[in-house]
Amino acid sequence: MVNGPGPRLPPILRPAAAAAALLALLLPALGLPAGGANDPAPPPPADPSGRVRFDHARHAAHQPDCSACHRPTPPETAPGAATPAPDFERPREADCTGCHPFERPAPGPRTATADPEVCALCHPVDAAGRLALPAVAPRFPALAFDHRRHEDAAGAPCTACHDPARIAGGVPPPMTRCMTCHDDALEGGCARCHLHDARGRLTLRRPGRPELRPPAWMGDLAHVEDFARQHGVPARTRRDVCASCHEPSFCEGCHLGEAIERRFHPAGWLSAHGPASRGADLDCNTCHRGQETCLSCHRRAGLTLDSPRLGRDVPRGSSVHGESWALRPELHAREARRNLGSCVSCHTGRDCVTCHAVVRPHGPDWNQRCSGLLATSPQTCAACHTRRPDCR
Amino acid sequence: MSRATRDLPSRSAPIIRRPPPSSAQSVRRASHPQPRRHPLRLPGVAANVRAVYDAPVPAKVPRLPPRLPPTPSAVVAAFAAALCTAPPASAARVRIESRTGALAYPVIGRDGAVVLDERLVQTTLRLGIDDLLQVPADSPDPAREPDIAIHASLRWFADPGVAGEATDPANLAFVPFAQDMALEVLRAHVAATNLLDGWLDLRAGRLLHDGPLGWRSDDGAEVRFDPLPWLGLTVAGGFENLRGLRLAGSSFAPEGLERWSAEGEGAERYDGHAAPEHRPTVQAILDGRLGPVGWAAAYRRTWRSLDGGTAEELVGWQVDGGWGPLAAFTSARVDLTAGLFADATAELAARLDGGRHRIEARYDYFRPTFDAESLFWVFAADPFHELTLRYGFPLAGALRGEAWVAARHVRGGERDAPTRLLGPITDLGGGAGLTLRIETFSSSLRWKLLRGATTDLAGADWTVRVPLAGRWELLAVASAWQWNDLLRDRGYGVGGAGRAGAAVDVVDGVRLAAEAQVAHDTREGTTFALFAWLDLGVAW
């Protein structure tokens, strides 16, 4: 038995409703026609959705408050998203059972429903006596699904997809159930069921609905909490799947620093980013570029030799790196050889020339590889060498 | 249910009779390998779905008017949209999205004092106009119909916190051009796709290229010829985009030189710039896919405009593939200017038990490369080798765990003897994490340890997100760290921070987020920070 709360009438209408109910009980006793199963009137027409038969006039006579059944629903549009057929602007079955209590066991095959006539009270039937079920069920992340088409093609009972124990809660079958037949979904077939735009990319967000994300069973495609750090492999090897939802420009938002991304670094990152960047230069380079991201901020903060704040907020002559840093090659040269990329986050080439114009910076095998640089960019060599270097 | 449902017959009459879709089903292909024909866009397969969902928006659904922040970028984008969509507006699809971020936080100097109160404002605005050409109603394959699209991304950056001093030439903090840190065009191009029966794509404008050579940006044109499934050719030419923010270099040019014009009073205080140039460049990419294997090879050459010399010459290639639970990726890049391998990567990943267990092994070879004129070439001596192993595994339900270890090695030893440098350098790192994501809650807990020759770092952070009522998202982050940096004068710190925030979808297409943070570090003391973001999006 499905028991739901009855419609709440405004106080002013309750006496009228009571009188109408009493009249409905008395009319059959007086031999006069009344509403109900014995009503000889023709069945009400199907509503515009084609899903249920419903006579608004008859119901309005009993319940003039439309909001008793119809719940206000916000517009179902999102930027770039297709608009599904409205589904919940109309009352749900639970709204009907408040006044029309009936038993509906867990649905099995359509023709094996416990009492098809009960269902047919509201749902229209076709020539074969089968109920018309919704063509679209977009409650959980926007889906486009054709019940009739699946039934026609496969002759499948409802329980082939639906778990009888869960359907009462409006829970759709899991996607893994779909893939028992549609096993190409992961190869780009997402838009077969999911809402998509005109170019075939899926609609990820719709108002009032959970954001569409790959579920956990999809393995490396699952957008788990730490996916921002783990998406490298699928992004490289399964670009076609990524393109089902994301445009190529989506990547630029982070990888080119197009916009400030607030979700990647932990709290207080500014205080700890220095040591971390020394040990994870490749990771930093994924989104940041040393002489754009690092240098621009370090200049404003007075950490670079050409910073406008050097000499005012930051005393000239002081060293970020401590005493003797520049004079001891086992310190600064070692770090430069280890990871020169971190040096350019503060320094420009001219900083190096200040000393290295007179202190030889070249390694032991420099003469074997300097000819290429000399050929393509002799002005680099001319920064220190007054005569053309002897490169072989 | 049988597999016959995969080949469902096309219905002669759609469920809901509506006008045929007016939008092209084209797919913009980037320069990197992309699926040629999206299986779902094959005619007949999704026709029924399209008939329902590609229909015009019902009249009763209100269309949101464009709501743009009052910034120059918004004005420019709106003007461009009005111009570009005029003639075939009935077929075009327009999207305008923006993100405006406002950040207020202090920057602490190495003496513990506040050296800068950052007040940053950044607006990024994206414009996309697609389907300027209408697909014929009787098209057998809408995905291959020609299309014209316009895409642009603009960024506006301001730093009001420094502007007052920076714009005063009499002040020591004067920064040339700080007063006009205005509009930056990240990309803006017109694309004509699927010409010649889908074989030819054209793009022109400020383009971004992604491929074996990494991200690059040019002002020019690109032609893509797509004759065979296993072979595509993309040729691009133009002028390298070198301009970036006034205080820094371009996001796309090689490191080592900044090429912006230093003019005006106070400009002489900057000495890191070089003469601005318009450097011609050409780039070619061959790519394709043979079964499960995708491949790409690229060549790029850039000339200096001042003397015609080579500014940069690169070749690169990459191969990826997937075989059942295994996925592999490898790439390499050679800088012909200096005659050396710039970087190389090999990655092998295994997904076992339906992806529940993930095992990744990655090797990186990296050697910094620079602009040909940069003096950093002289100091870029040794590459480093890095090996990372990562394992992700299920724990219980939606709770997952992850562990990783990494080692970085720089060769040294005998080669360094003449310069008295120390021998080989090896840094070690590792970490572990827990992630949980269910429908109503997501969380991650991570711990990380780096043990290096000159730097040690240990840190942990815990993030919790809770969506509420379909519109709200609450966020809380807690972090703690301890580091020891032998390369800095005050090189030790212990600290922690907490951040809390919320985001709300105000109305459809408008999202507002705000966060507050408090942090304490033994070196920096206690600091507070505020962050806010406003995302706007409209489409019609």
GROMACS .gro file of N, CA, C and O in nm, chain A residues 201 248, chain B residues 27-32 34-37 143-144 193-194 198-201 203 222 224 226:
model
   96
  201ARG      N    1   2.892   1.726  -2.728
  201ARG     CA    2   2.954   1.723  -2.595
  201ARG      C    3   2.846   1.720  -2.488
  201ARG      O    4   2.743   1.785  -2.499
  248PRO      N    5   3.871   2.124  -2.621
  248PRO     CA    6   4.016   2.136  -2.605
  248PRO      C    7   4.055   2.258  -2.522
  248PRO      O    8   4.153   2.255  -2.448
  419VAL      N    9   3.249   1.874  -3.503
  419VAL     CA   10   3.340   1.864  -3.390
  419VAL      C   11   3.466   1.937  -3.426
  419VAL      O   12   3.526   1.913  -3.529
  420ARG      N   13   3.501   2.031  -3.341
  420ARG     CA   14   3.624   2.102  -3.368
  420ARG      C   15   3.741   2.013  -3.336
  420ARG      O   16   3.753   1.961  -3.227
  421ARG      N   17   3.825   1.996  -3.431
  421ARG     CA   18   3.943   1.913  -3.408
  421ARG      C   19   4.059   2.003  -3.377
  421ARG      O   20   4.086   2.099  -3.445
  422ALA      N   21   4.128   1.969  -3.273
  422ALA     CA   22   4.248   2.045  -3.238
  422ALA      C   23   4.363   1.992  -3.322
  422ALA      O   24   4.349   1.900  -3.402
  423SER      N   25   4.477   2.052  -3.303
  423SER     CA   26   4.591   2.010  -3.382
  423SER      C   27   4.643   1.874  -3.336
  423SER      O   28   4.714   1.808  -3.409
  424HIS      N   29   4.609   1.835  -3.216
  424HIS     CA   30   4.652   1.705  -3.169
  424HIS      C   31   4.554   1.599  -3.219
  424HIS      O   32   4.445   1.630  -3.263
  426GLN      N   33   4.267   1.366  -3.269
  426GLN     CA   34   4.133   1.366  -3.218
  426GLN      C   35   4.054   1.257  -3.290
  426GLN      O   36   4.090   1.217  -3.401
  427PRO      N   37   3.951   1.206  -3.227
  427PRO     CA   38   3.867   1.110  -3.297
  427PRO      C   39   3.806   1.173  -3.422
  427PRO      O   40   3.753   1.283  -3.415
  428ARG      N   41   3.816   1.104  -3.531
  428ARG     CA   42   3.769   1.164  -3.655
  428ARG      C   43   3.618   1.173  -3.661
  428ARG      O   44   3.562   1.270  -3.703
  429ARG      N   45   3.556   1.065  -3.626
  429ARG     CA   46   3.411   1.065  -3.632
  429ARG      C   47   3.361   1.015  -3.498
  429ARG      O   48   3.386   0.902  -3.459
  535ALA      N   49   2.806   1.540  -3.884
  535ALA     CA   50   2.939   1.560  -3.826
  535ALA      C   51   3.042   1.600  -3.929
  535ALA      O   52   3.148   1.650  -3.893
  536ARG      N   53   3.013   1.576  -4.055
  536ARG     CA   54   3.110   1.610  -4.159
  536ARG      C   55   3.068   1.731  -4.239
  536ARG      O   56   3.130   1.761  -4.342
  585THR      N   57   3.588   2.453  -4.060
  585THR     CA   58   3.617   2.310  -4.048
  585THR      C   59   3.533   2.229  -4.144
  585THR      O   60   3.429   2.273  -4.193
  586ASN      N   61   3.583   2.109  -4.170
  586ASN     CA   62   3.512   2.012  -4.254
  586ASN      C   63   3.493   2.061  -4.396
  586ASN      O   64   3.391   2.031  -4.460
  590GLY      N   65   3.512   1.729  -4.541
  590GLY     CA   66   3.567   1.693  -4.412
  590GLY      C   67   3.717   1.673  -4.410
  590GLY      O   68   3.773   1.634  -4.308
  591TRP      N   69   3.783   1.702  -4.519
  591TRP     CA   70   3.927   1.677  -4.525
  591TRP      C   71   4.010   1.796  -4.483
  591TRP      O   72   4.128   1.784  -4.457
  592LEU      N   73   3.953   1.913  -4.480
  592LEU     CA   74   4.033   2.033  -4.463
  592LEU      C   75   3.975   2.121  -4.353
  592LEU      O   76   3.855   2.146  -4.349
  593ASP      N   77   4.063   2.163  -4.262
  593ASP     CA   78   4.026   2.258  -4.158
  593ASP      C   79   4.119   2.379  -4.169
  593ASP      O   80   4.238   2.363  -4.196
  595ARG      N   81   4.225   2.756  -3.966
  595ARG     CA   82   4.211   2.845  -3.851
  595ARG      C   83   4.302   2.965  -3.874
  595ARG      O   84   4.412   2.952  -3.928
  614GLU      N   85   4.654   2.837  -3.969
  614GLU     CA   86   4.681   2.693  -3.958
  614GLU      C   87   4.592   2.619  -4.057
  614GLU      O   88   4.474   2.650  -4.071
  616ARG      N   89   4.483   2.225  -4.164
  616ARG     CA   90   4.488   2.084  -4.128
  616ARG      C   91   4.427   2.003  -4.240
  616ARG      O   92   4.313   2.027  -4.281
  618ASP      N   93   4.327   1.625  -4.352
  618ASP     CA   94   4.289   1.505  -4.279
  618ASP      C   95   4.246   1.394  -4.374
  618ASP      O   96   4.131   1.351  -4.372
   0.00000   0.00000   0.00000
